[in-house]
Short mmCIF file of C-alpha atoms in Angstrom, two decimals:
data_model
loop_
_atom_site.label_atom_id
_atom_site.label_comp_id
_atom_site.label_asym_id
_atom_site.label_seq_id
_atom_site.Cartn_x
_atom_site.Cartn_y
_atom_site.Cartn_z
CA MET A 4 -3.80 -8.07 96.49
CA LYS A 5 -5.86 -10.02 99.01
CA ILE A 6 -9.55 -9.24 98.61
CA GLU A 7 -11.56 -9.47 101.82
CA LYS A 8 -14.78 -11.42 102.00
CA THR A 9 -17.03 -8.35 102.16
CA GLU A 10 -15.39 -6.93 99.03
CA ARG A 11 -15.72 -10.29 97.27
CA GLU A 12 -19.41 -10.32 98.12
CA ARG A 13 -19.85 -6.87 96.60
CA ILE A 14 -18.08 -7.94 93.41
CA ILE A 15 -20.15 -11.12 93.18
CA ARG A 16 -23.32 -9.10 93.64
CA LEU A 17 -22.21 -6.74 90.87
CA VAL A 18 -21.47 -9.61 88.47
CA LYS A 19 -24.85 -11.22 89.18
CA GLN A 20 -26.54 -7.90 88.42
CA GLN A 21 -24.69 -7.41 85.15
CA VAL A 22 -24.46 -10.98 83.82
CA VAL A 23 -28.07 -12.08 83.30
CA PRO A 24 -30.08 -14.09 80.74
CA ALA A 25 -31.64 -12.14 77.85
CA MET A 26 -33.74 -13.13 74.87
CA GLY A 27 -33.49 -10.84 71.89
CA CYS A 28 -31.55 -7.61 71.48
CA THR A 29 -31.64 -5.84 74.83
CA GLU A 30 -32.66 -2.39 73.53
CA PRO A 31 -36.02 -3.32 71.93
CA ILE A 32 -36.51 -5.88 74.70
CA CYS A 33 -35.95 -3.11 77.25
CA VAL A 34 -38.73 -1.16 75.52
CA SER A 35 -40.98 -4.25 75.63
CA LEU A 36 -40.24 -4.59 79.32
CA CYS A 37 -41.17 -0.98 80.04
CA VAL A 38 -44.40 -1.28 78.06
CA ALA A 39 -45.27 -4.55 79.79
CA ARG A 40 -44.87 -2.96 83.23
CA ALA A 41 -47.00 0.02 82.26
CA ALA A 42 -49.72 -2.29 80.90
CA GLU A 43 -49.65 -4.38 84.07
CA VAL A 44 -50.06 -1.27 86.20
CA LEU A 45 -52.94 -0.14 84.00
CA GLY A 46 -54.64 -3.47 84.73
CA GLU A 47 -56.22 -3.92 81.29
CA ARG A 48 -55.06 -4.09 77.71
CA PRO A 49 -54.20 -0.57 76.55
CA VAL A 50 -55.90 0.85 73.49
CA ALA A 51 -52.88 3.05 72.78
CA VAL A 52 -49.17 3.11 73.66
CA SER A 53 -46.75 6.00 73.35
CA VAL A 54 -43.05 5.46 73.95
CA PHE A 55 -40.41 8.15 74.29
CA LEU A 56 -36.83 6.98 73.80
CA SER A 57 -33.27 8.23 74.07
CA ALA A 58 -31.37 8.40 70.80
CA ASN A 59 -29.14 5.45 71.73
CA ILE A 60 -32.12 3.20 72.45
CA LEU A 61 -33.68 4.22 69.15
CA LYS A 62 -30.43 3.58 67.28
CA ASN A 63 -30.00 0.10 68.74
CA ALA A 64 -33.60 -0.99 68.20
CA MET A 65 -34.21 -0.03 64.57
CA GLY A 66 -32.62 -2.87 62.64
CA VAL A 67 -32.73 -5.96 64.83
CA GLY A 68 -34.99 -9.00 64.72
CA ILE A 69 -37.53 -9.51 67.51
CA PRO A 70 -37.61 -13.09 68.85
CA GLY A 71 -40.29 -15.37 67.49
CA THR A 72 -41.82 -12.81 65.11
CA GLY A 73 -39.84 -12.83 61.87
CA MET A 74 -40.07 -9.03 62.12
CA VAL A 75 -37.61 -6.23 62.72
CA GLY A 76 -37.78 -3.13 64.89
CA LEU A 77 -39.66 -1.42 67.68
CA PRO A 78 -43.36 -1.53 66.69
CA ILE A 79 -43.70 -5.30 67.11
CA ALA A 80 -41.57 -5.24 70.27
CA ILE A 81 -43.91 -2.64 71.76
CA ALA A 82 -47.07 -4.42 70.62
CA LEU A 83 -45.90 -7.71 72.11
CA GLY A 84 -45.07 -5.96 75.36
CA VAL A 85 -48.75 -5.07 75.50
CA VAL A 86 -50.13 -8.40 74.28
CA ALA A 87 -47.91 -10.94 76.02
CA GLY A 88 -45.07 -9.30 77.93
CA LYS A 89 -44.38 -10.29 81.54
CA SER A 90 -42.20 -7.77 83.36
CA ALA A 91 -41.24 -10.31 86.03
CA TYR A 92 -39.12 -12.05 83.39
CA GLY A 93 -36.81 -9.03 83.02
CA LEU A 94 -34.85 -9.21 79.76
CA GLU A 95 -36.71 -12.42 78.90
CA VAL A 96 -39.98 -10.47 78.94
CA LEU A 97 -41.14 -12.02 75.64
CA LYS A 98 -40.15 -15.63 76.28
CA ASP A 99 -43.78 -16.85 76.47
CA VAL A 100 -44.83 -15.24 73.17
CA THR A 101 -46.89 -17.54 70.91
CA PRO A 102 -47.73 -17.30 67.18
CA THR A 103 -51.21 -16.14 68.21
CA ASP A 104 -49.65 -13.32 70.23
CA VAL A 105 -47.57 -12.30 67.21
CA GLU A 106 -50.71 -12.08 65.05
CA GLN A 107 -52.42 -9.98 67.72
CA GLY A 108 -49.34 -7.77 67.86
CA LYS A 109 -49.42 -7.26 64.08
CA GLN A 110 -53.08 -6.31 64.32
CA TYR A 111 -52.31 -3.88 67.15
CA ILE A 112 -49.77 -2.16 64.89
CA ALA A 113 -52.15 -2.15 61.90
CA GLU A 114 -54.73 -0.35 64.04
CA ARG A 115 -52.15 2.43 64.61
CA ARG A 116 -52.13 2.03 68.38
CA VAL A 117 -48.34 2.47 68.70
CA LYS A 118 -46.54 5.80 68.70
CA ILE A 119 -42.73 6.14 68.93
CA SER A 120 -40.94 9.42 69.64
CA LEU A 121 -37.50 10.68 70.54
CA LYS A 122 -37.41 11.98 74.12
CA GLU A 123 -36.22 15.56 74.16
CA GLY A 124 -34.32 17.32 76.93
CA ILE A 125 -32.70 14.31 78.61
CA SER A 126 -29.06 13.50 79.25
CA GLU A 127 -29.46 9.75 79.81
CA LYS A 128 -28.24 7.58 76.96
CA LEU A 129 -30.49 4.77 78.14
CA TYR A 130 -34.02 6.08 78.65
CA VAL A 131 -37.42 4.51 77.93
CA GLU A 132 -40.77 6.05 78.86
CA ALA A 133 -43.97 4.13 78.13
CA ILE A 134 -47.41 5.73 78.48
CA VAL A 135 -50.42 3.46 78.05
CA GLU A 136 -54.09 4.41 77.89
CA SER A 137 -57.23 2.34 78.40
CA GLY A 138 -60.56 2.65 76.63
CA SER A 139 -62.14 3.76 79.91
CA GLY A 140 -59.86 6.77 80.30
CA HIS A 141 -57.23 5.35 82.66
CA ARG A 142 -53.55 5.98 82.05
CA ALA A 143 -50.28 4.52 83.36
CA THR A 144 -46.62 5.42 82.88
CA ALA A 145 -43.39 3.49 83.42
CA VAL A 146 -39.83 4.74 82.96
CA ILE A 147 -36.57 2.80 82.69
CA ALA A 148 -33.27 4.70 82.88
CA GLY A 149 -29.59 4.01 83.31
CA GLN A 150 -29.79 0.20 83.14
CA HIS A 151 -31.94 -2.01 80.91
CA THR A 152 -34.10 -3.31 83.76
CA HIS A 153 -33.88 -0.33 86.13
CA PHE A 154 -37.35 1.12 86.64
CA VAL A 155 -37.13 4.63 88.05
CA TYR A 156 -40.73 5.81 87.78
CA VAL A 157 -44.17 4.19 87.74
CA GLU A 158 -47.54 5.88 88.13
CA LYS A 159 -51.22 5.31 87.38
CA ASP A 160 -53.80 8.06 86.95
CA GLY A 161 -51.51 10.55 88.63
CA LYS A 162 -50.78 8.35 91.65
CA VAL A 163 -47.02 7.79 91.90
CA LEU A 164 -46.15 4.18 92.73
CA LEU A 165 -42.36 4.49 92.30
CA ASP A 166 -40.06 7.48 91.90
CA ASN A 167 -36.31 6.85 91.91
CA ARG A 168 -35.47 9.34 89.20
CA MET A 169 -32.00 10.86 89.37
CA PRO A 170 -31.20 14.58 89.20
CA GLN A 171 -30.67 15.81 85.64
CA GLY A 172 -27.30 14.73 84.31
CA GLU A 173 -26.83 11.75 86.59
CA GLU A 174 -27.11 8.15 85.48
CA ALA A 175 -29.20 5.67 87.39
CA GLY A 176 -26.98 2.82 88.43
CA GLU A 177 -27.00 -0.36 90.43
CA ASP A 178 -24.80 -1.58 93.24
CA GLU A 179 -21.42 -0.85 91.68
CA CYS A 180 -18.13 -1.22 93.47
CA GLU A 181 -14.89 0.47 92.60
CA LEU A 182 -12.75 -1.72 90.40
CA ASN A 183 -9.34 -1.64 88.77
CA LEU A 184 -7.67 -4.25 86.59
CA ARG A 185 -5.52 -5.56 89.44
CA LYS A 186 -8.58 -6.12 91.61
CA VAL A 187 -10.44 -7.74 88.71
CA TYR A 188 -7.54 -10.13 88.10
CA ASP A 189 -6.92 -10.99 91.76
CA PHE A 190 -10.59 -11.63 92.43
CA SER A 191 -10.93 -13.87 89.37
CA VAL A 192 -7.89 -16.04 90.09
CA GLU A 193 -8.03 -16.15 93.89
CA ALA A 194 -11.72 -16.17 94.91
CA PRO A 195 -12.90 -19.52 96.30
CA LEU A 196 -14.12 -21.53 93.34
CA GLU A 197 -17.50 -22.23 94.91
CA GLU A 198 -18.17 -18.48 95.10
CA ILE A 199 -17.74 -17.91 91.36
CA GLU A 200 -19.01 -21.16 89.86
CA PHE A 201 -22.26 -19.45 88.91
CA ILE A 202 -20.45 -18.00 85.88
CA ARG A 203 -20.68 -21.48 84.32
CA GLU A 204 -24.24 -20.58 83.34
CA ALA A 205 -22.80 -18.10 80.82
CA ARG A 206 -21.04 -20.99 79.15
CA ARG A 207 -24.14 -23.18 79.16
CA LEU A 208 -26.46 -20.58 77.64
CA ASN A 209 -24.09 -19.06 75.09
CA GLU A 210 -22.60 -22.37 73.96
CA SER A 211 -26.14 -23.70 73.49
CA ALA A 212 -27.09 -20.61 71.47
CA SER A 213 -24.04 -21.07 69.26
CA ARG A 214 -24.88 -24.73 68.57
CA GLN A 215 -28.54 -24.01 67.88
CA ALA A 216 -27.61 -21.28 65.43
CA LEU A 217 -26.02 -23.86 63.14
CA LYS A 218 -29.42 -25.53 62.72
CA GLY A 219 -31.05 -22.48 61.15
CA CYS A 220 -30.38 -19.72 58.65
CA TYR A 221 -29.83 -16.51 60.57
CA GLY A 222 -28.65 -13.07 59.57
CA HIS A 223 -25.65 -13.04 57.25
CA GLU A 224 -24.71 -16.57 58.36
CA LEU A 225 -21.16 -15.55 59.16
CA GLY A 226 -20.73 -18.37 61.66
CA LYS A 227 -21.89 -20.95 59.14
CA THR A 228 -19.71 -19.48 56.41
CA LEU A 229 -16.63 -19.80 58.61
CA SER A 230 -17.43 -23.43 59.39
CA ARG A 231 -18.12 -24.48 55.78
CA PRO A 232 -15.52 -25.68 53.27
CA LEU A 233 -14.90 -22.15 51.94
CA GLY A 234 -14.25 -20.80 55.42
CA ARG A 235 -12.17 -23.78 56.51
CA GLY A 236 -10.22 -23.68 53.25
CA ILE A 237 -9.17 -20.10 53.90
CA MET A 238 -9.08 -19.94 57.72
CA GLY A 239 -8.12 -23.55 58.39
CA ASP A 240 -9.59 -25.98 60.92
CA THR A 241 -7.94 -24.32 63.91
CA ILE A 242 -8.66 -23.05 67.40
CA PHE A 243 -8.72 -19.56 65.88
CA SER A 244 -11.32 -20.40 63.24
CA HIS A 245 -13.43 -22.30 65.77
CA ILE A 246 -13.42 -19.28 68.10
CA LEU A 247 -14.58 -16.98 65.31
CA SER A 248 -17.25 -19.38 64.06
CA SER A 249 -18.71 -20.19 67.47
CA THR A 250 -18.86 -16.55 68.53
CA SER A 251 -20.42 -15.27 65.32
CA CYS A 252 -22.94 -18.14 65.17
CA ALA A 253 -24.54 -17.07 68.44
CA CYS A 254 -24.62 -13.44 67.31
CA ASP A 255 -26.11 -14.35 63.92
CA ALA A 256 -29.04 -16.08 65.61
CA ARG A 257 -29.59 -13.46 68.28
CA MET A 258 -29.60 -10.47 65.90
CA ALA A 259 -32.00 -12.27 63.57
CA GLY A 260 -34.56 -12.71 66.36
CA ALA A 261 -34.18 -16.40 67.17
CA MET A 262 -36.03 -17.59 70.29
CA ILE A 263 -32.71 -18.44 71.90
CA PRO A 264 -31.69 -17.01 75.30
CA VAL A 265 -28.11 -15.87 75.84
CA MET A 266 -26.19 -14.67 78.87
CA SER A 267 -25.69 -10.94 78.58
CA ASN A 268 -23.03 -8.67 80.05
CA SER A 269 -23.70 -5.06 81.10
CA GLY A 270 -27.05 -5.05 79.33
CA SER A 271 -25.86 -6.53 76.04
CA GLY A 272 -26.31 -10.07 74.78
CA ASN A 273 -23.64 -9.59 72.13
CA GLN A 274 -21.20 -8.48 74.82
CA GLY A 275 -22.10 -11.56 76.84
CA ILE A 276 -21.48 -13.79 73.84
CA CYS A 277 -18.20 -12.04 73.06
CA ALA A 278 -16.99 -12.33 76.66
CA THR A 279 -17.91 -16.01 76.81
CA MET A 280 -17.48 -17.98 73.60
CA PRO A 281 -13.82 -17.20 72.75
CA VAL A 282 -12.82 -18.22 76.28
CA VAL A 283 -14.92 -21.40 76.21
CA VAL A 284 -13.65 -22.57 72.83
CA PHE A 285 -10.01 -21.82 73.65
CA ALA A 286 -10.23 -23.62 77.00
CA GLU A 287 -11.82 -26.70 75.42
CA GLU A 288 -9.28 -26.98 72.63
CA ASN A 289 -6.31 -26.00 74.78
CA HIS A 290 -7.33 -28.68 77.33
CA ASN A 291 -7.46 -26.29 80.26
CA THR A 292 -8.94 -27.54 83.52
CA ASP A 293 -12.51 -26.83 84.52
CA GLU A 294 -11.33 -24.49 87.26
CA GLU A 295 -9.15 -22.56 84.82
CA LEU A 296 -12.17 -22.11 82.54
CA VAL A 297 -14.35 -20.82 85.38
CA ARG A 298 -11.68 -18.33 86.44
CA ALA A 299 -11.04 -17.22 82.86
CA LEU A 300 -14.76 -16.64 82.31
CA MET A 301 -14.96 -14.56 85.47
CA LEU A 302 -11.90 -12.57 84.42
CA SER A 303 -13.41 -11.94 80.99
CA HIS A 304 -16.85 -10.88 82.21
CA LEU A 305 -15.59 -8.81 85.14
CA THR A 306 -13.09 -6.97 82.92
CA ALA A 307 -15.95 -6.02 80.60
CA ILE A 308 -18.03 -4.84 83.57
CA TYR A 309 -15.11 -2.77 84.86
CA ILE A 310 -14.60 -1.02 81.52
CA LYS A 311 -18.32 -0.35 81.16
CA GLN A 312 -18.38 1.38 84.55
CA SER A 313 -16.68 4.43 83.06
CA LEU A 314 -17.92 4.00 79.47
CA GLY A 315 -21.62 3.77 80.29
CA VAL A 316 -24.22 1.20 79.27
CA LEU A 317 -24.72 2.73 75.81
CA SER A 318 -22.22 4.79 73.86
CA ALA A 319 -20.91 5.56 70.39
CA LEU A 320 -18.20 2.94 70.94
CA CYS A 321 -19.09 -0.58 69.83
CA GLY A 322 -19.57 -2.85 72.84
CA CYS A 323 -17.53 -5.61 71.23
CA VAL A 324 -14.43 -3.49 71.88
CA VAL A 325 -15.13 -3.86 75.61
CA ALA A 326 -16.25 -7.49 75.63
CA SER A 327 -13.46 -8.72 73.36
CA THR A 328 -10.96 -6.99 75.65
CA GLY A 329 -12.41 -9.14 78.43
CA SER A 330 -12.09 -12.29 76.35
CA SER A 331 -8.50 -11.41 75.50
CA CYS A 332 -7.76 -11.28 79.23
CA GLY A 333 -9.45 -14.67 79.71
CA ILE A 334 -7.52 -16.24 76.84
CA THR A 335 -4.24 -14.79 78.11
CA TYR A 336 -4.91 -16.37 81.50
CA LEU A 337 -5.68 -19.72 79.83
CA MET A 338 -2.38 -19.47 77.97
CA GLY A 339 -0.64 -19.29 81.34
CA GLY A 340 -0.40 -15.53 81.59
CA LYS A 341 -0.25 -13.66 84.88
CA TYR A 342 -1.35 -10.12 85.71
CA GLU A 343 1.48 -8.54 83.72
CA GLN A 344 0.54 -10.40 80.54
CA VAL A 345 -3.16 -9.69 81.09
CA SER A 346 -2.40 -5.96 81.35
CA TYR A 347 -0.37 -6.21 78.14
CA ALA A 348 -3.32 -7.82 76.37
CA VAL A 349 -5.60 -4.97 77.47
CA LYS A 350 -3.19 -2.33 76.14
CA ASN A 351 -2.84 -4.19 72.84
CA MET A 352 -6.62 -4.29 72.48
CA ILE A 353 -7.05 -0.59 73.20
CA ALA A 354 -4.31 0.29 70.71
CA ASN A 355 -6.15 -1.58 67.97
CA LEU A 356 -9.93 -1.28 68.37
CA THR A 357 -10.52 2.17 69.89
CA GLY A 358 -12.85 4.14 67.66
CA MET A 359 -15.00 1.30 66.30
CA ILE A 360 -18.41 2.92 66.08
CA CYS A 361 -21.73 1.53 67.22
CA ASP A 362 -24.24 2.09 64.44
CA GLY A 363 -27.04 0.16 66.06
CA ALA A 364 -27.90 -3.46 66.77
CA LYS A 365 -28.32 -5.45 63.57
CA PRO A 366 -27.28 -8.70 61.82
CA SER A 367 -23.91 -7.27 60.78
CA CYS A 368 -22.92 -7.00 64.46
CA ALA A 369 -21.57 -10.53 63.92
CA LEU A 370 -18.88 -9.01 61.70
CA LYS A 371 -17.84 -6.58 64.43
CA LEU A 372 -17.78 -9.32 67.06
CA THR A 373 -15.52 -11.36 64.80
CA SER A 374 -13.19 -8.38 64.33
CA GLY A 375 -13.03 -7.92 68.09
CA VAL A 376 -12.45 -11.57 68.82
CA SER A 377 -9.75 -11.83 66.15
CA THR A 378 -7.95 -8.96 67.83
CA ALA A 379 -8.46 -10.60 71.24
CA VAL A 380 -6.54 -13.68 70.16
CA LEU A 381 -3.77 -11.66 68.51
CA SER A 382 -3.43 -9.42 71.57
CA ALA A 383 -3.17 -12.44 73.88
CA MET A 384 -0.52 -14.03 71.67
CA LEU A 385 1.55 -10.85 71.69
CA ALA A 386 1.14 -10.46 75.44
CA MET A 387 2.45 -13.97 76.03
CA GLN A 388 5.54 -13.02 74.04
CA GLN A 389 5.99 -10.01 76.34
CA LYS A 390 4.98 -7.71 73.48
CA CYS A 391 2.95 -4.67 74.43
CA VAL A 392 2.07 -1.36 72.80
CA SER A 393 4.07 1.27 74.68
CA SER A 394 3.16 4.66 76.15
CA VAL A 395 4.87 6.50 73.29
CA GLU A 396 2.22 5.09 70.96
CA GLY A 397 -1.13 6.80 70.65
CA ILE A 398 -3.48 6.74 73.63
CA ILE A 399 -1.68 4.01 75.57
CA ASP A 400 -0.33 4.90 79.01
CA ASP A 401 2.18 3.00 81.14
CA ASP A 402 -0.66 2.55 83.65
CA VAL A 403 -3.15 0.06 82.24
CA ASP A 404 -6.07 1.60 84.14
CA LYS A 405 -5.26 5.01 82.67
CA SER A 406 -5.20 3.37 79.24
CA ILE A 407 -8.68 1.99 79.93
CA HIS A 408 -9.94 5.41 80.98
CA ASN A 409 -8.41 6.95 77.86
CA LEU A 410 -10.49 4.48 75.86
CA THR A 411 -13.70 5.15 77.78
CA SER A 412 -13.29 8.93 77.75
CA ILE A 413 -13.12 8.78 73.96
CA GLY A 414 -16.18 6.52 73.78
CA ALA A 415 -18.28 8.33 76.39
CA GLU A 416 -17.31 11.92 75.63
CA ALA A 417 -15.33 12.58 72.47
CA MET A 418 -17.53 10.36 70.28
CA ASN A 419 -20.82 12.02 71.24
CA GLU A 420 -20.85 13.99 68.00
CA THR A 421 -20.14 10.74 66.15
CA ASP A 422 -23.19 9.25 67.87
CA ARG A 423 -25.40 12.12 66.71
CA LYS A 424 -24.11 11.87 63.14
CA VAL A 425 -24.65 8.09 63.07
CA LEU A 426 -28.27 8.49 64.21
CA GLU A 427 -28.82 11.28 61.68
CA ILE A 428 -27.56 9.04 58.88
CA MET A 429 -29.62 6.07 60.06
CA THR A 430 -32.85 8.07 60.25
CA HIS A 431 -32.46 9.98 56.98
CA LYS A 432 -31.80 7.24 54.47
CA SER A 433 -33.56 7.73 51.14
#
C-alpha cells in the first residue's frame, strides 16, 4: 500500500501528538497540569483548590510516586501544581520543582487547602476539573478531558476564556487519522527515513531512564533483581533477560517518582517505555542497522497508537497489553518478518494477554510490563515460525484488524463493570 505524502503528514502529526516526553505518572501529572493552568489564570496563589476527577484518573493516581517528593498520591501532586507547576511544560509540568517547593506543598496540604472528589454524571474516562480560589474572592476553573493535555474549558470569575467541551457521551480527541495494521506497517517500513527519525528521541529518553534506574533503589527493584546474580542465574545472560531488565528498570524508577523524564505513548509513560525498550535492546543485541531500529520503533509506537484509538486513553485493560503488542511487532520486524508475520504476532498477543486488568498506576506495574514484554518476545518467535493462533480459538479472527477490535471492545465496553469493581476494592480497603 503506497501512502501518499498528505496521509504520511497526518500520521506523523498524530505520532508527534501521542509520543511526547512526560515526567511522573501521567494521571497525577495531568491533575497537576490542570491545577497549574487554573492557578495561572487566577493570577495569584490560590488559598484553596478543589479537584473533581473521573474514576479512572482517581484509580491511576492513588498509589504512584510523585517526582522529586518521596511522596505518593494526588494531594502533593495538586499542591505542587499550585506552588510550582508550569502548564507550558505539558506533562513535564513539575520538572522545575525544588525541595523548597516540596516543603511548601506539604504545608499547603497540612493547612487543608486541597479537596479531592469524584466527578459525578460524566461519561469521560479521562476528566479533570480544577477550581481554585483566591483570598480576595476571585475564582478560576480549568478542565482537561479526553487526552492528558487537552484543555476543554477555562474560565475566571464567570468569564469563559476557552470552551471546547464535547456533547455528553463524546470523547475529546486530537487530530486522529484512520489507521489499520496494514497502513501502520507500510508507513513504518516505507516512509522516507528523514520523516520518521524523530522517533529516535524515544530511544534516547527511555534508554537513559533505564540506565539511571540502576543507580537508585526504586519500587520493587524488579529490573535490578533481573540483572543481579539471582536473576541471571535463573533467566540467563540473554537478549531475553536484558529486554526484561531494561524495560522494568525504567518502570521501577518512574512509578517510584524519580525525577527522570520518559517518552510516553498515548498518554502513558509506561506504554512509551514498553513500546520502546524491548525494541531497542533487541536491535542492539541482534546487530540490526540504525534504519531498521528507527522503523521498528515507529512500527511499535504507531501500532500502540492504532490500538488505543478504539480502546480509549484509559480503560479497565492494562495499557501494557497494547504497548507490548506494539513492541512484538517491532521485534518481529527486526527478526526479518514482513506484514504477514507482524499480523501473526498481533494475533498471538491478543490470544494471550486479553483481560489483564488495570488496577491503577503503582510500583507493581513493572511486573505487568515484564509479563507483556515476555509475551511480546514469545509471540514474535512464534510468528517467525509461521505459527499463529487461529480463528477457531477464542476471540481471534482471520482478519487481524477485527481481532484488534475484539480486544478493544472487551477493554472499552465489556470490562466497564470490572473497572467499577476494581475502584470499589481500591477505595474500600480496611
